[in-house]
């Protein structure tokens, strides 16, 4: 047996596991759509706890697949409500793609322990950032699209690397740095 020959621990696929995963999906989907974050900031840490021996690349892929499904359904609802800034949302999304690809590649080169620390540090920093900046908002008016595009590259990398999706970063950025109203920021981010 070589250094990389271990097999991930498999959780039995039984009624309890199915009930847990369905319940988790419902909570992640509801909360993620409500705050415009897709839910990956909740799902990825839970997956890390439930599957302590699986590699970060597998867990982030699972989380991002769930975030994609949730974001797609939430985006359809938000589009019907006409709450999405489609033009800028597409620009920010396209600009985030190169970062997302790099993040997906980079996560494959990070040991699980280092990944766990990076996840905890990032989510802790986001929590502190949000708590300290509560209520701050950039002035409304013309949206600084170039700033949003540049920030989206970074958001794409971090969100893909951690498997949490970009909403947990994009919503506050849209509000605090780009001047969006909160309801439009959550819809556009989603």
PDB file of C-alpha atoms in Angstrom:
ATOM      1  CA  UNK A   1       0.000   0.000   0.000  1.00  0.00           C
ATOM      2  CA  UNK A   2       1.425   3.314  -1.100  1.00  0.00           C
ATOM      3  CA  UNK A   3       1.037   6.708   0.458  1.00  0.00           C
ATOM      4  CA  UNK A   4      -2.031   7.567  -1.660  1.00  0.00           C
ATOM      5  CA  UNK A   5      -3.739   4.184  -1.672  1.00  0.00           C
ATOM      6  CA  UNK A   6      -6.303   4.846   1.064  1.00  0.00           C
ATOM      7  CA  UNK A   7      -9.980   4.530   0.289  1.00  0.00           C
ATOM      8  CA  UNK A   8     -12.461   7.159   1.498  1.00  0.00           C
ATOM      9  CA  UNK A   9     -14.794   6.020   4.244  1.00  0.00           C
ATOM     10  CA  UNK A  10     -18.208   5.354   2.789  1.00  0.00           C
ATOM     11  CA  UNK A  11     -21.293   6.276   4.771  1.00  0.00           C
ATOM     12  CA  UNK A  12     -23.896   3.521   4.436  1.00  0.00           C
ATOM     13  CA  UNK A  13     -26.690   4.451   2.071  1.00  0.00           C
ATOM     14  CA  UNK A  14     -29.734   3.628   4.174  1.00  0.00           C
ATOM     15  CA  UNK A  15     -33.025   5.263   5.182  1.00  0.00           C
ATOM     16  CA  UNK A  16     -31.382   7.392   7.868  1.00  0.00           C
ATOM     17  CA  UNK A  17     -28.721   8.660   5.476  1.00  0.00           C
ATOM     18  CA  UNK A  18     -31.316   9.465   2.834  1.00  0.00           C
ATOM     19  CA  UNK A  19     -33.508  11.303   5.374  1.00  0.00           C
ATOM     20  CA  UNK A  20     -30.495  13.282   6.615  1.00  0.00           C
ATOM     21  CA  UNK A  21     -29.372  14.252   3.103  1.00  0.00           C
ATOM     22  CA  UNK A  22     -32.899  15.249   2.017  1.00  0.00           C
ATOM     23  CA  UNK A  23     -33.355  17.353   5.171  1.00  0.00           C
ATOM     24  CA  UNK A  24     -29.948  18.934   4.668  1.00  0.00           C
ATOM     25  CA  UNK A  25     -30.801  19.698   1.052  1.00  0.00           C
ATOM     26  CA  UNK A  26     -34.065  21.371   1.996  1.00  0.00           C
ATOM     27  CA  UNK A  27     -32.417  23.563   4.645  1.00  0.00           C
ATOM     28  CA  UNK A  28     -29.459  24.453   2.426  1.00  0.00           C
ATOM     29  CA  UNK A  29     -31.764  25.204  -0.498  1.00  0.00           C
ATOM     30  CA  UNK A  30     -34.147  27.394   1.494  1.00  0.00           C
ATOM     31  CA  UNK A  31     -31.492  29.364   3.368  1.00  0.00           C
ATOM     32  CA  UNK A  32     -29.248  29.635   0.317  1.00  0.00           C
ATOM     33  CA  UNK A  33     -32.028  31.040  -1.851  1.00  0.00           C
ATOM     34  CA  UNK A  34     -33.178  33.411   0.867  1.00  0.00           C
ATOM     35  CA  UNK A  35     -29.759  35.035   1.226  1.00  0.00           C
ATOM     36  CA  UNK A  36     -28.686  34.689  -2.422  1.00  0.00           C
ATOM     37  CA  UNK A  37     -25.763  32.448  -1.584  1.00  0.00           C
ATOM     38  CA  UNK A  38     -26.799  29.086  -3.013  1.00  0.00           C
ATOM     39  CA  UNK A  39     -26.181  27.387   0.338  1.00  0.00           C
ATOM     40  CA  UNK A  40     -22.650  26.117  -0.199  1.00  0.00           C
ATOM     41  CA  UNK A  41     -21.408  28.022   2.837  1.00  0.00           C
ATOM     42  CA  UNK A  42     -23.634  25.669   4.856  1.00  0.00           C
ATOM     43  CA  UNK A  43     -23.278  22.473   2.846  1.00  0.00           C
ATOM     44  CA  UNK A  44     -19.493  22.334   2.423  1.00  0.00           C
ATOM     45  CA  UNK A  45     -18.707  22.503   6.167  1.00  0.00           C
ATOM     46  CA  UNK A  46     -21.361  19.852   6.896  1.00  0.00           C
ATOM     47  CA  UNK A  47     -19.835  17.572   4.260  1.00  0.00           C
ATOM     48  CA  UNK A  48     -16.417  18.085   5.838  1.00  0.00           C
ATOM     49  CA  UNK A  49     -17.814  16.951   9.184  1.00  0.00           C
ATOM     50  CA  UNK A  50     -19.853  14.032   7.837  1.00  0.00           C
ATOM     51  CA  UNK A  51     -17.079  12.744   5.562  1.00  0.00           C
ATOM     52  CA  UNK A  52     -13.861  13.405   7.526  1.00  0.00           C
ATOM     53  CA  UNK A  53     -11.724  11.084   5.402  1.00  0.00           C
ATOM     54  CA  UNK A  54     -12.784  12.185   1.933  1.00  0.00           C
ATOM     55  CA  UNK A  55     -10.586  14.492  -0.095  1.00  0.00           C
ATOM     56  CA  UNK A  56     -11.444  18.197  -0.476  1.00  0.00           C
ATOM     57  CA  UNK A  57     -11.749  17.922  -4.258  1.00  0.00           C
ATOM     58  CA  UNK A  58     -14.586  15.385  -3.984  1.00  0.00           C
ATOM     59  CA  UNK A  59     -16.455  17.280  -1.281  1.00  0.00           C
ATOM     60  CA  UNK A  60     -16.189  20.648  -3.022  1.00  0.00           C
ATOM     61  CA  UNK A  61     -17.475  19.090  -6.254  1.00  0.00           C
ATOM     62  CA  UNK A  62     -20.486  17.647  -4.430  1.00  0.00           C
ATOM     63  CA  UNK A  63     -21.194  20.962  -2.731  1.00  0.00           C
ATOM     64  CA  UNK A  64     -20.875  22.959  -5.943  1.00  0.00           C
ATOM     65  CA  UNK A  65     -23.204  20.563  -7.782  1.00  0.00           C
ATOM     66  CA  UNK A  66     -25.848  21.157  -5.102  1.00  0.00           C
ATOM     67  CA  UNK A  67     -25.229  24.918  -5.187  1.00  0.00           C
ATOM     68  CA  UNK A  68     -25.617  24.867  -8.978  1.00  0.00           C
ATOM     69  CA  UNK A  69     -28.978  23.110  -8.754  1.00  0.00           C
ATOM     70  CA  UNK A  70     -30.202  25.443  -6.021  1.00  0.00           C
ATOM     71  CA  UNK A  71     -28.933  28.569  -7.763  1.00  0.00           C
ATOM     72  CA  UNK A  72     -30.544  27.561 -11.034  1.00  0.00           C
ATOM     73  CA  UNK A  73     -33.978  27.076  -9.511  1.00  0.00           C
ATOM     74  CA  UNK A  74     -33.663  30.212  -7.377  1.00  0.00           C
ATOM     75  CA  UNK A  75     -32.489  32.256 -10.352  1.00  0.00           C
ATOM     76  CA  UNK A  76     -35.551  31.256 -12.357  1.00  0.00           C
ATOM     77  CA  UNK A  77     -37.794  32.471  -9.545  1.00  0.00           C
ATOM     78  CA  UNK A  78     -35.845  35.717  -9.154  1.00  0.00           C
ATOM     79  CA  UNK A  79     -35.923  36.326 -12.922  1.00  0.00           C
ATOM     80  CA  UNK A  80     -39.697  35.918 -12.932  1.00  0.00           C
ATOM     81  CA  UNK A  81     -39.867  38.529 -10.164  1.00  0.00           C
ATOM     82  CA  UNK A  82     -37.660  40.855 -12.273  1.00  0.00           C
ATOM     83  CA  UNK A  83     -35.204  41.328  -9.408  1.00  0.00           C
ATOM     84  CA  UNK A  84     -32.039  40.346 -11.296  1.00  0.00           C
ATOM     85  CA  UNK A  85     -29.607  42.794 -12.877  1.00  0.00           C
ATOM     86  CA  UNK A  86     -29.120  40.443 -15.810  1.00  0.00           C
ATOM     87  CA  UNK A  87     -26.519  42.469 -17.712  1.00  0.00           C
ATOM     88  CA  UNK A  88     -24.135  42.992 -14.801  1.00  0.00           C
ATOM     89  CA  UNK A  89     -24.873  39.556 -13.364  1.00  0.00           C
ATOM     90  CA  UNK A  90     -23.722  37.969 -16.629  1.00  0.00           C
ATOM     91  CA  UNK A  91     -20.595  40.139 -16.683  1.00  0.00           C
ATOM     92  CA  UNK A  92     -19.748  39.197 -13.092  1.00  0.00           C
ATOM     93  CA  UNK A  93     -20.470  35.526 -13.798  1.00  0.00           C
ATOM     94  CA  UNK A  94     -18.257  35.396 -16.885  1.00  0.00           C
ATOM     95  CA  UNK A  95     -15.455  37.212 -15.040  1.00  0.00           C
ATOM     96  CA  UNK A  96     -15.695  34.724 -12.173  1.00  0.00           C
ATOM     97  CA  UNK A  97     -15.241  31.698 -14.448  1.00  0.00           C
ATOM     98  CA  UNK A  98     -11.437  31.821 -14.853  1.00  0.00           C
ATOM     99  CA  UNK A  99     -11.056  32.112 -11.082  1.00  0.00           C
ATOM    100  CA  UNK A 100     -13.482  29.225 -10.608  1.00  0.00           C
ATOM    101  CA  UNK A 101     -11.488  26.984 -12.939  1.00  0.00           C
ATOM    102  CA  UNK A 102      -8.253  27.836 -11.133  1.00  0.00           C
ATOM    103  CA  UNK A 103      -9.897  27.198  -7.753  1.00  0.00           C
ATOM    104  CA  UNK A 104     -11.134  23.784  -8.884  1.00  0.00           C
ATOM    105  CA  UNK A 105      -7.633  22.881 -10.040  1.00  0.00           C
ATOM    106  CA  UNK A 106      -5.923  24.250  -6.929  1.00  0.00           C
ATOM    107  CA  UNK A 107      -8.103  22.343  -4.457  1.00  0.00           C
ATOM    108  CA  UNK A 108      -6.755  19.069  -5.835  1.00  0.00           C
ATOM    109  CA  UNK A 109      -3.289  19.993  -4.560  1.00  0.00           C
ATOM    110  CA  UNK A 110      -4.212  20.825  -0.978  1.00  0.00           C
ATOM    111  CA  UNK A 111      -4.057  18.294   1.864  1.00  0.00           C
ATOM    112  CA  UNK A 112      -7.278  17.792   3.814  1.00  0.00           C
ATOM    113  CA  UNK A 113      -5.949  19.312   7.068  1.00  0.00           C
ATOM    114  CA  UNK A 114      -4.816  22.491   5.315  1.00  0.00           C
ATOM    115  CA  UNK A 115      -8.134  22.647   3.485  1.00  0.00           C
ATOM    116  CA  UNK A 116     -10.089  22.372   6.749  1.00  0.00           C
ATOM    117  CA  UNK A 117      -8.070  25.250   8.204  1.00  0.00           C
ATOM    118  CA  UNK A 118      -8.592  27.367   5.063  1.00  0.00           C
ATOM    119  CA  UNK A 119     -12.352  26.713   5.184  1.00  0.00           C
ATOM    120  CA  UNK A 120     -12.618  27.620   8.871  1.00  0.00           C
ATOM    121  CA  UNK A 121     -10.477  30.734   8.474  1.00  0.00           C
ATOM    122  CA  UNK A 122     -12.384  31.957   5.417  1.00  0.00           C
ATOM    123  CA  UNK A 123     -15.854  31.427   6.870  1.00  0.00           C
ATOM    124  CA  UNK A 124     -14.718  32.993  10.156  1.00  0.00           C
ATOM    125  CA  UNK A 125     -13.325  36.005   8.306  1.00  0.00           C
ATOM    126  CA  UNK A 126     -16.550  36.382   6.315  1.00  0.00           C
ATOM    127  CA  UNK A 127     -18.587  36.244   9.538  1.00  0.00           C
ATOM    128  CA  UNK A 128     -16.441  38.935  11.166  1.00  0.00           C
ATOM    129  CA  UNK A 129     -16.529  41.055   7.991  1.00  0.00           C
ATOM    130  CA  UNK A 130     -20.316  40.867   7.837  1.00  0.00           C
ATOM    131  CA  UNK A 131     -20.733  41.587  11.554  1.00  0.00           C
ATOM    132  CA  UNK A 132     -18.436  44.614  11.464  1.00  0.00           C
ATOM    133  CA  UNK A 133     -19.899  46.063   8.287  1.00  0.00           C
ATOM    134  CA  UNK A 134     -23.581  45.498   9.056  1.00  0.00           C
ATOM    135  CA  UNK A 135     -25.669  48.273   7.557  1.00  0.00           C
ATOM    136  CA  UNK A 136     -22.876  49.723   5.416  1.00  0.00           C
ATOM    137  CA  UNK A 137     -23.808  50.274   1.834  1.00  0.00           C
ATOM    138  CA  UNK A 138     -22.115  51.955  -1.081  1.00  0.00           C
ATOM    139  CA  UNK A 139     -24.059  54.879  -2.510  1.00  0.00           C
ATOM    140  CA  UNK A 140     -26.650  53.925  -5.129  1.00  0.00           C
ATOM    141  CA  UNK A 141     -26.267  55.115  -8.656  1.00  0.00           C
ATOM    142  CA  UNK A 142     -24.088  53.910 -11.445  1.00  0.00           C
ATOM    143  CA  UNK A 143     -22.649  50.488 -10.679  1.00  0.00           C
ATOM    144  CA  UNK A 144     -18.819  50.319 -10.934  1.00  0.00           C
ATOM    145  CA  UNK A 145     -18.873  47.306 -13.268  1.00  0.00           C
ATOM    146  CA  UNK A 146     -15.084  47.085 -13.643  1.00  0.00           C
ATOM    147  CA  UNK A 147     -14.651  46.846  -9.872  1.00  0.00           C
ATOM    148  CA  UNK A 148     -17.357  44.178  -9.723  1.00  0.00           C
ATOM    149  CA  UNK A 149     -15.735  42.249 -12.569  1.00  0.00           C
ATOM    150  CA  UNK A 150     -12.317  42.306 -10.895  1.00  0.00           C
ATOM    151  CA  UNK A 151     -13.766  41.210  -7.561  1.00  0.00           C
ATOM    152  CA  UNK A 152     -15.680  38.435  -9.335  1.00  0.00           C
ATOM    153  CA  UNK A 153     -12.421  36.824 -10.486  1.00  0.00           C
ATOM    154  CA  UNK A 154     -11.316  36.537  -6.844  1.00  0.00           C
ATOM    155  CA  UNK A 155     -14.766  35.390  -5.729  1.00  0.00           C
ATOM    156  CA  UNK A 156     -14.731  32.738  -8.463  1.00  0.00           C
ATOM    157  CA  UNK A 157     -11.433  31.330  -7.224  1.00  0.00           C
ATOM    158  CA  UNK A 158     -12.267  31.270  -3.513  1.00  0.00           C
ATOM    159  CA  UNK A 159     -15.794  29.987  -3.997  1.00  0.00           C
ATOM    160  CA  UNK A 160     -14.702  27.144  -6.261  1.00  0.00           C
ATOM    161  CA  UNK A 161     -11.649  26.289  -4.178  1.00  0.00           C
ATOM    162  CA  UNK A 162     -13.773  25.963  -1.020  1.00  0.00           C
ATOM    163  CA  UNK A 163     -16.873  24.558  -2.749  1.00  0.00           C
ATOM    164  CA  UNK A 164     -19.126  27.144  -1.141  1.00  0.00           C
ATOM    165  CA  UNK A 165     -20.288  29.053  -4.195  1.00  0.00           C
ATOM    166  CA  UNK A 166     -19.816  32.771  -4.552  1.00  0.00           C
ATOM    167  CA  UNK A 167     -22.964  34.203  -3.006  1.00  0.00           C
ATOM    168  CA  UNK A 168     -21.598  34.486   0.504  1.00  0.00           C
ATOM    169  CA  UNK A 169     -19.035  36.908  -0.951  1.00  0.00           C
ATOM    170  CA  UNK A 170     -20.969  38.402  -3.863  1.00  0.00           C
ATOM    171  CA  UNK A 171     -24.036  39.592  -1.951  1.00  0.00           C
ATOM    172  CA  UNK A 172     -22.023  41.715   0.517  1.00  0.00           C
ATOM    173  CA  UNK A 173     -19.776  42.974  -2.291  1.00  0.00           C
ATOM    174  CA  UNK A 174     -22.768  43.939  -4.423  1.00  0.00           C
ATOM    175  CA  UNK A 175     -24.285  45.858  -1.512  1.00  0.00           C
ATOM    176  CA  UNK A 176     -21.225  47.338   0.231  1.00  0.00           C
ATOM    177  CA  UNK A 177     -18.889  47.937  -2.710  1.00  0.00           C
ATOM    178  CA  UNK A 178     -21.189  48.299  -5.702  1.00  0.00           C
ATOM    179  CA  UNK A 179     -24.275  50.034  -4.263  1.00  0.00           C
ATOM    180  CA  UNK A 180     -26.960  47.426  -4.946  1.00  0.00           C
ATOM    181  CA  UNK A 181     -30.145  47.276  -2.920  1.00  0.00           C
ATOM    182  CA  UNK A 182     -30.140  44.093  -0.845  1.00  0.00           C
ATOM    183  CA  UNK A 183     -33.095  42.458  -2.622  1.00  0.00           C
ATOM    184  CA  UNK A 184     -31.457  42.993  -6.022  1.00  0.00           C
ATOM    185  CA  UNK A 185     -28.039  41.879  -4.721  1.00  0.00           C
ATOM    186  CA  UNK A 186     -29.396  38.542  -3.481  1.00  0.00           C
ATOM    187  CA  UNK A 187     -31.232  37.913  -6.755  1.00  0.00           C
ATOM    188  CA  UNK A 188     -28.345  38.987  -8.986  1.00  0.00           C
ATOM    189  CA  UNK A 189     -25.823  36.996  -6.983  1.00  0.00           C
ATOM    190  CA  UNK A 190     -27.966  33.900  -7.111  1.00  0.00           C
TER     191      UNK A 190
END
